[in-house]
Coordinates of C-alpha atoms in Angstrom, one line a residue:
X1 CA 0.0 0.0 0.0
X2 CA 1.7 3.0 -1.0
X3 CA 2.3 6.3 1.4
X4 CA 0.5 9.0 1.7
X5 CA 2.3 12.4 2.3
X6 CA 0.5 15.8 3.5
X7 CA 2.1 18.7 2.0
X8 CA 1.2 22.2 3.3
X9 CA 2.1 25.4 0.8
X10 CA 2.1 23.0 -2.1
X11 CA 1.0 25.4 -4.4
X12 CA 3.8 27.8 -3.6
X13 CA 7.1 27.6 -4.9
X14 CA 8.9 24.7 -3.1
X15 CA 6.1 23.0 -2.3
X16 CA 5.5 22.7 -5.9
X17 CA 8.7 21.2 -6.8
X18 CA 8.3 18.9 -3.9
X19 CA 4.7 17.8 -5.1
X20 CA 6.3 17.3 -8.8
X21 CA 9.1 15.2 -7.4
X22 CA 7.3 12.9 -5.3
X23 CA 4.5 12.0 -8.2
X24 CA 7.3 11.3 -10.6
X25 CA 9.9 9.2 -8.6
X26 CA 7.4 7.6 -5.8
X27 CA 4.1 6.1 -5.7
X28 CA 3.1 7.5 -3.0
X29 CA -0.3 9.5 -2.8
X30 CA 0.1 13.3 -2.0
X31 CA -2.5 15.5 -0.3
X32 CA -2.0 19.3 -1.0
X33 CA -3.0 21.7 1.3
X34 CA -3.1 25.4 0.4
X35 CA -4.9 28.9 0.8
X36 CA -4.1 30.1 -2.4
X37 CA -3.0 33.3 -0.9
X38 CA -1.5 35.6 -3.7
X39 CA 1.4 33.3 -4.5
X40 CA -0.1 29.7 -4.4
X41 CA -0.4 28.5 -8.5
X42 CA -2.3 25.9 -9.4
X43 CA -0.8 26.1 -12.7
X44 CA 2.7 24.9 -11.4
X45 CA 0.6 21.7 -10.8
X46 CA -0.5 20.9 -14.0
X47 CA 1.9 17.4 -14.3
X48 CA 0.5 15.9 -11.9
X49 CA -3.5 17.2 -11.2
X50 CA -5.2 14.5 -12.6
X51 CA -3.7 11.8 -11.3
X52 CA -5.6 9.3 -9.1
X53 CA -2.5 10.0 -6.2
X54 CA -2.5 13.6 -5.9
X55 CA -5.4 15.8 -4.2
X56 CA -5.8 19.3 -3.6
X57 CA -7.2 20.6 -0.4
X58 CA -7.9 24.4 -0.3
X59 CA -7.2 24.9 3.2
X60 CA -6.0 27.8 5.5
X61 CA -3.4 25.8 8.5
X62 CA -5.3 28.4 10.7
X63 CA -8.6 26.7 10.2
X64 CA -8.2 23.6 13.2
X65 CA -11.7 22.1 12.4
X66 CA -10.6 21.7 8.7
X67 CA -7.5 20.4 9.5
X68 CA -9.2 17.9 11.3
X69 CA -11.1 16.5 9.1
X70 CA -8.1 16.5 6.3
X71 CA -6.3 14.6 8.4
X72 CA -8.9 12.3 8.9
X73 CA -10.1 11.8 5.0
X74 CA -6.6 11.3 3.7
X75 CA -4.8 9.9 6.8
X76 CA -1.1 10.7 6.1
X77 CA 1.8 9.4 7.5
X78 CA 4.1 12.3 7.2
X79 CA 3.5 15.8 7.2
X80 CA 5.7 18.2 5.1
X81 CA 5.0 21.7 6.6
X82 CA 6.1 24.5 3.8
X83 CA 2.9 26.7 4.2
X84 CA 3.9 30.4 5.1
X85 CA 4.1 33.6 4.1
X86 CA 7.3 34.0 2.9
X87 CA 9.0 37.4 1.6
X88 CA 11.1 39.6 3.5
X89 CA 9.7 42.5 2.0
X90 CA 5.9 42.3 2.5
X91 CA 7.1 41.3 5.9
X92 CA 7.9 44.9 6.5
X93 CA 4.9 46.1 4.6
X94 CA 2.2 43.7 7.0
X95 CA 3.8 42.1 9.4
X96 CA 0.6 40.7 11.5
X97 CA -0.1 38.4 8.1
X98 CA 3.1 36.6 9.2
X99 CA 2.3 36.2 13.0
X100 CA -0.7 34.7 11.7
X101 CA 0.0 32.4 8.9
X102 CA 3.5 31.5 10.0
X103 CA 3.0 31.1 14.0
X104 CA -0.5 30.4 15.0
X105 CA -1.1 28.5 11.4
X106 CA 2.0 25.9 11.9
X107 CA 1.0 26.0 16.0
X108 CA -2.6 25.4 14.7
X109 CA -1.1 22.5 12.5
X110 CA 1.2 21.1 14.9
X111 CA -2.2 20.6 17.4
X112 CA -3.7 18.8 14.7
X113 CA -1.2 16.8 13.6
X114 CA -0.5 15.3 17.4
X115 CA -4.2 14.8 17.9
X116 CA -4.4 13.0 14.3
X117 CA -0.8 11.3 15.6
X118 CA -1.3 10.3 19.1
X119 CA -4.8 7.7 17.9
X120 CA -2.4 5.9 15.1
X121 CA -2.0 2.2 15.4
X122 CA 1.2 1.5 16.9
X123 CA 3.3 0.4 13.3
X124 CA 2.2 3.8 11.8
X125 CA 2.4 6.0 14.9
X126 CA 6.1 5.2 15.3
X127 CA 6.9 5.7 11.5
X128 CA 5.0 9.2 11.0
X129 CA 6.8 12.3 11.1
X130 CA 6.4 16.1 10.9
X131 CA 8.9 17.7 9.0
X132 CA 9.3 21.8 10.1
X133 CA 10.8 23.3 6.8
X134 CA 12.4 26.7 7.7
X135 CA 15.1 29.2 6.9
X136 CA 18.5 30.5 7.5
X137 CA 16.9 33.7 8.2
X138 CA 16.6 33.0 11.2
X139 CA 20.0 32.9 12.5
X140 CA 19.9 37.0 11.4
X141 CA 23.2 38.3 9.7
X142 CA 26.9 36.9 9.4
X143 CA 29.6 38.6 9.3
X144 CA 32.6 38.0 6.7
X145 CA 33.5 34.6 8.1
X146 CA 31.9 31.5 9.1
X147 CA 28.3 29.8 7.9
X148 CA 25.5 29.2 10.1
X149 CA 24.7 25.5 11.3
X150 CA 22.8 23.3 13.7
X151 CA 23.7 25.3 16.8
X152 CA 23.2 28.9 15.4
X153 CA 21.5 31.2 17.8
X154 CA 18.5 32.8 16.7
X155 CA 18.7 36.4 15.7
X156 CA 15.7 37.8 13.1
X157 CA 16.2 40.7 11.4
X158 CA 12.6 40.8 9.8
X159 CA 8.9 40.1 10.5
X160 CA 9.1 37.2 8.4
X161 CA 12.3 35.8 9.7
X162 CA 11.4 36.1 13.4
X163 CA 7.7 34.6 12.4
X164 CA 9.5 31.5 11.3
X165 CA 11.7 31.7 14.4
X166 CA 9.0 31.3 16.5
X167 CA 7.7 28.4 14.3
X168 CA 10.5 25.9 14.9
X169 CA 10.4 27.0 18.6
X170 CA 7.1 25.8 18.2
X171 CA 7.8 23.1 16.3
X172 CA 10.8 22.1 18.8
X173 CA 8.0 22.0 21.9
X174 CA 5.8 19.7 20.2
X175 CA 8.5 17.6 19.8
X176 CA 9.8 17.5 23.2
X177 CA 6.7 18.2 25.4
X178 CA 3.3 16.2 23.5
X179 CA 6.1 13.7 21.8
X180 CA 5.1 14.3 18.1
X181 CA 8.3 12.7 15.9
X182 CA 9.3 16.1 14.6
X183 CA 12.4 17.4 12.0
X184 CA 13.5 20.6 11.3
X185 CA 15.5 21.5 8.3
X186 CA 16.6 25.3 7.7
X187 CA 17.6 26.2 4.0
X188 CA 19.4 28.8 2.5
X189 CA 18.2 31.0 -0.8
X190 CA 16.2 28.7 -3.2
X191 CA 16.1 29.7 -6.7
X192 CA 15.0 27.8 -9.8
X193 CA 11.7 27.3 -12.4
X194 CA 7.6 28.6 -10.6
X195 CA 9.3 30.9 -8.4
X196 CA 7.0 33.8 -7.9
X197 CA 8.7 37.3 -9.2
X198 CA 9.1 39.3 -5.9
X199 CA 11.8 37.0 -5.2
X200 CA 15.5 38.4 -6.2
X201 CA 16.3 36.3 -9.3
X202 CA 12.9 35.6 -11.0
X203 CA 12.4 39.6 -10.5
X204 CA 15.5 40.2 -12.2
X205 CA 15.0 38.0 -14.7
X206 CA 11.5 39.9 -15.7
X207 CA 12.4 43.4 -15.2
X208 CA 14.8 42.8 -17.5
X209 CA 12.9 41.5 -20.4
X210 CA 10.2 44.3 -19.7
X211 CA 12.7 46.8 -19.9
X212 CA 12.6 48.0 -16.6
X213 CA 15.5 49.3 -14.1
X214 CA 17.2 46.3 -12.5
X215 CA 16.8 48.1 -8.5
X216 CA 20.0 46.7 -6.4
X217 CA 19.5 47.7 -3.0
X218 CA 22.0 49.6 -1.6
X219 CA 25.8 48.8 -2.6
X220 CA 24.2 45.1 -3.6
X221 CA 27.3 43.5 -2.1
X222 CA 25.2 41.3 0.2
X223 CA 26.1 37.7 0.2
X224 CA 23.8 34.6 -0.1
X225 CA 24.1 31.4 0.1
X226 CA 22.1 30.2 -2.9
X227 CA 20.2 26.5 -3.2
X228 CA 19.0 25.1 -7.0
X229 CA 15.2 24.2 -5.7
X230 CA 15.2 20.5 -7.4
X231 CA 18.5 19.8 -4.8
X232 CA 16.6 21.4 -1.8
X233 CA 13.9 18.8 -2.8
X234 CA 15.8 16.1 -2.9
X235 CA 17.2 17.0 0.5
X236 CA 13.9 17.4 1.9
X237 CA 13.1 13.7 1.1
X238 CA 16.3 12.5 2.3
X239 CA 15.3 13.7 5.7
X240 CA 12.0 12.7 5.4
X241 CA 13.2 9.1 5.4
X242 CA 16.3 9.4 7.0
X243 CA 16.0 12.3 9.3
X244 CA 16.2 11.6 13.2
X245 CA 13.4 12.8 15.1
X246 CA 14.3 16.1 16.8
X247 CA 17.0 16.5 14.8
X248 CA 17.5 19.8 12.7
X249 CA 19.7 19.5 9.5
X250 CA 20.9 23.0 7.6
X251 CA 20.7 22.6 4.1
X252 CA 23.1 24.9 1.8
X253 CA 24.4 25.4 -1.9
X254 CA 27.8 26.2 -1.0
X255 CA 27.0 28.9 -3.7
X256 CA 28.1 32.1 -1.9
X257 CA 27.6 35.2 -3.9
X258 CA 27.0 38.8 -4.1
X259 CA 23.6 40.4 -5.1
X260 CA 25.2 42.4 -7.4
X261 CA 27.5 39.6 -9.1
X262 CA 24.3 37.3 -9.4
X263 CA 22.4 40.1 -11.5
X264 CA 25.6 40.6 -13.7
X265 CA 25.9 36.8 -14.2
X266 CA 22.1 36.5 -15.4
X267 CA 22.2 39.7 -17.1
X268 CA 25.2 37.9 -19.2
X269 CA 22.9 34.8 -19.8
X270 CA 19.7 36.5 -21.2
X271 CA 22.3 38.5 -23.0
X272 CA 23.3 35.3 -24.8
X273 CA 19.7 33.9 -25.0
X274 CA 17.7 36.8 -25.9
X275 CA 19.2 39.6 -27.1
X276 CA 18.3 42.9 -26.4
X277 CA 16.4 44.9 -30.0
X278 CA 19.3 47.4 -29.1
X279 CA 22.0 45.0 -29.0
X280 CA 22.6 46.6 -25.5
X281 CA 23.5 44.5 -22.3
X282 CA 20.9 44.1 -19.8
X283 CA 23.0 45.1 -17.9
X284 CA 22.8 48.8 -18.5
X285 CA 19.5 48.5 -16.3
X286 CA 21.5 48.3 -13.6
X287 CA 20.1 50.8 -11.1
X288 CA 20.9 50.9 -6.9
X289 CA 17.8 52.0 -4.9
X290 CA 17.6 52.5 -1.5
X291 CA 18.4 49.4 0.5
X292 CA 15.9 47.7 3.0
X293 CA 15.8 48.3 6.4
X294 CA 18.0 45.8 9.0
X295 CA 18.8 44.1 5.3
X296 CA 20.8 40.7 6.7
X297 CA 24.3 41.5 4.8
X298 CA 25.6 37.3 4.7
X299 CA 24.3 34.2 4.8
X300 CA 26.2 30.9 4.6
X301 CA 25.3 27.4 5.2
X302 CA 27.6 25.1 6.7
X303 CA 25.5 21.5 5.6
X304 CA 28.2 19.1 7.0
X305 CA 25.9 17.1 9.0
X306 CA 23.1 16.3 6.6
X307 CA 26.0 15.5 3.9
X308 CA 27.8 13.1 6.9
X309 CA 24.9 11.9 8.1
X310 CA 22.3 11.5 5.6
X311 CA 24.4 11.1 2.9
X312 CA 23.0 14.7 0.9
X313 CA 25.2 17.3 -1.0
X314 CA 24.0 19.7 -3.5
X315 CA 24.4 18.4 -7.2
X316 CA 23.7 21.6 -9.5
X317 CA 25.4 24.3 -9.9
X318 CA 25.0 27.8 -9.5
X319 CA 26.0 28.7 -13.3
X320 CA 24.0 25.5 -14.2
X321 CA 21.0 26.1 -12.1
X322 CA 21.1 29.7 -13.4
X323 CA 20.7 29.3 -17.0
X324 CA 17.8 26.5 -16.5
X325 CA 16.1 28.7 -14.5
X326 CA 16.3 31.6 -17.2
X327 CA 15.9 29.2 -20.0
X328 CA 12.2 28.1 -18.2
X329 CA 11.4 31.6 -17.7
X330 CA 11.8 32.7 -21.4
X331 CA 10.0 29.3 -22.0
X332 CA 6.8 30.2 -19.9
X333 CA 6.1 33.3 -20.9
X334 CA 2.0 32.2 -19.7
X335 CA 2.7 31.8 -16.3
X336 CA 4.4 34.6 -15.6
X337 CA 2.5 37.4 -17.6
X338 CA -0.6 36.2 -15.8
X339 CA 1.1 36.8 -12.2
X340 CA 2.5 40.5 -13.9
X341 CA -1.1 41.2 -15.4
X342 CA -2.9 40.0 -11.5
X343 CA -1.4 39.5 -8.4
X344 CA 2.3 41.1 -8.6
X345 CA 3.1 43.9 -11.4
X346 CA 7.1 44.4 -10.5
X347 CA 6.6 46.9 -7.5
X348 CA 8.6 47.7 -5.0
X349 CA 7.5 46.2 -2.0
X350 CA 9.0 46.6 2.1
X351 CA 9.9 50.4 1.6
X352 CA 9.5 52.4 5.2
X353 CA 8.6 55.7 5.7

């Protein structure tokens, strides 16, 4: 009988990649749960939506009563928690939407999950687990040395990142209080195909074709740690099924690189791919705006211990993971002009008075 996995936020961006992963390589049966807040797309989905395995819940993790009953109709024995609100900058902009979604929704979620947990026959019970998938954001800012690990304080800089804080605290007391088998992984910057375009590279990436100012904030010499989506996957389900319970694993690229070299590098690829009517670079549309308040200047990921104990490393490059993602992009022309022409038009979001 084949597994069946709960993912929340599959609609979103790495929820969606885990979704696509899972139908093609497993047989396991997936349940999606997801809002559809402004970034949840269907559309990412299309592979897989009419298969007999997958089904799509459209479900608020606030909402305990319908959690309940999902639990109950598709009875999973894992739970892979990616539902949040999730950019730094509407963080600024609204910061109660991330309280809500990102601390009482997983809280709400982790309730459910022990009450659906705790009335399992034994053989399931001891196999289920609830995997708390997080960021480095958390940890706050490096400085030019050293990567964050396992045993990084905690130190937000941002509504968002000190929302997800708070969730793997949560996360942490349901695993060591009520005894729910939880894991909690924190990633670095995930780039790659479906991203939504208020993220750095996909908004690059756009602006540029639309002939719009590339905006750097500030001297764009801030330092990220980037992650090729498809190997974040693939990490996820390694410690789905390998993972200790409350355990935490960091999961990195070791792909450190400047803001402003990452534009410069995709600027040179679309430069190759699609040339500009002027026969200009893109990146003349290079343009440094104000930076963002409390803006974390480095992240690194040190993932020794998934990689020594789990057996994980990431397996694409940056310069390879680059050019597929422009590549898809320039590909799927659809799915982005419908976001640009709806739900996000290229503004400039997070900006403080």
């Amino acid at each position: 009988m084949s597994r069946t996995i709960m993912v929340t936020g599959g609609a979103g961006f790495i929820g969606g990649a885990l979704i696509r992963h899972i139908m093609e390589t497993t047989e396991w049966r997936v349940v999606n749960v997801d809002a559809l807040t402004y970034a949840g797309n269907l559309e990412s989905l299309e592979t897989v939506q009419e298969s007999p395995r997958y089904t799509f819940e459209q479900l608020d993790i606030r909402n305990a009563e319908g959690l309940r009953a999902a639990f109950e109709r598709h009875r999973p024995e894992a739970v892979m928690h990616l539902a949040a609100e999730s950019h730094v900058d509407r963080s600024i902009d609204g910061p109660l939407a991330f309280v809500e979604t990102n601390v009482l929704g997983t809280c709400t979620l982790l309730a459910e999950a022990r009450r659906y947990w705790r009335d399992l026959p034994d053989h399931v019970r001891d196999s289920f687990r609830f995997v708390n998938i997080s960021t480095d954001e958390v940890f706050g800012s490096l400085g030019g040395t050293g990567r964050f690990n396992e045993e990084s304080p905690y130190d937000p800089n941002s509504p968002y990142a000190a929302s997800k804080a708070a969730a793997d605290h949560f996360a942490r007391v349901w695993q060591r209080v009520y005894g729910l088998p939880v894991i909690i992984t924190n990633c670095s910057n995930n780039y790659g195909p479906y991203q939504f375009p208020e993220k750095l590279i996909p908004h690059m990436i756009l602006c540029a074709l639309e002939g719009r100012d590339l905006p750097i904030y500030g001297d764009g010499r801030q330092v990220r740690d980037w992650l090729y989506v498809e190997d974040h996957v693939l990490a996820l389900m390694t410690v789905l099924e390998r993972g200790r319970v409350g355990e935490t694993y960091a999961i990195g690229g070791y792909a450190e690189m400047e803001n402003l070299h990452i534009v410069g590098l995709l600027c040179e690829v679309l430069d190759e791919l699609q040339t500009r009517a002027d026969g200009r670079s893109y990146g003349t549309q290079v343009k440094h705006v104000e930076d963002r308040r409390a803006h974390d200047r480095r992240y690194a990921i040190d993932a020794r211990k998934i990689r020594e104990e789990l057996g994980w490393a990431p397996a694409v490059s940056f310069d390879v993971g680059l050019r597929r993602t422009v590549e898809w992009y320039l590909a799927n022309e659809p799915w982005w002009s419908a976001i640009r022409e709806g739900t996000y038009r290229g503004e400039r979001l997070g900006v403080v008075a």
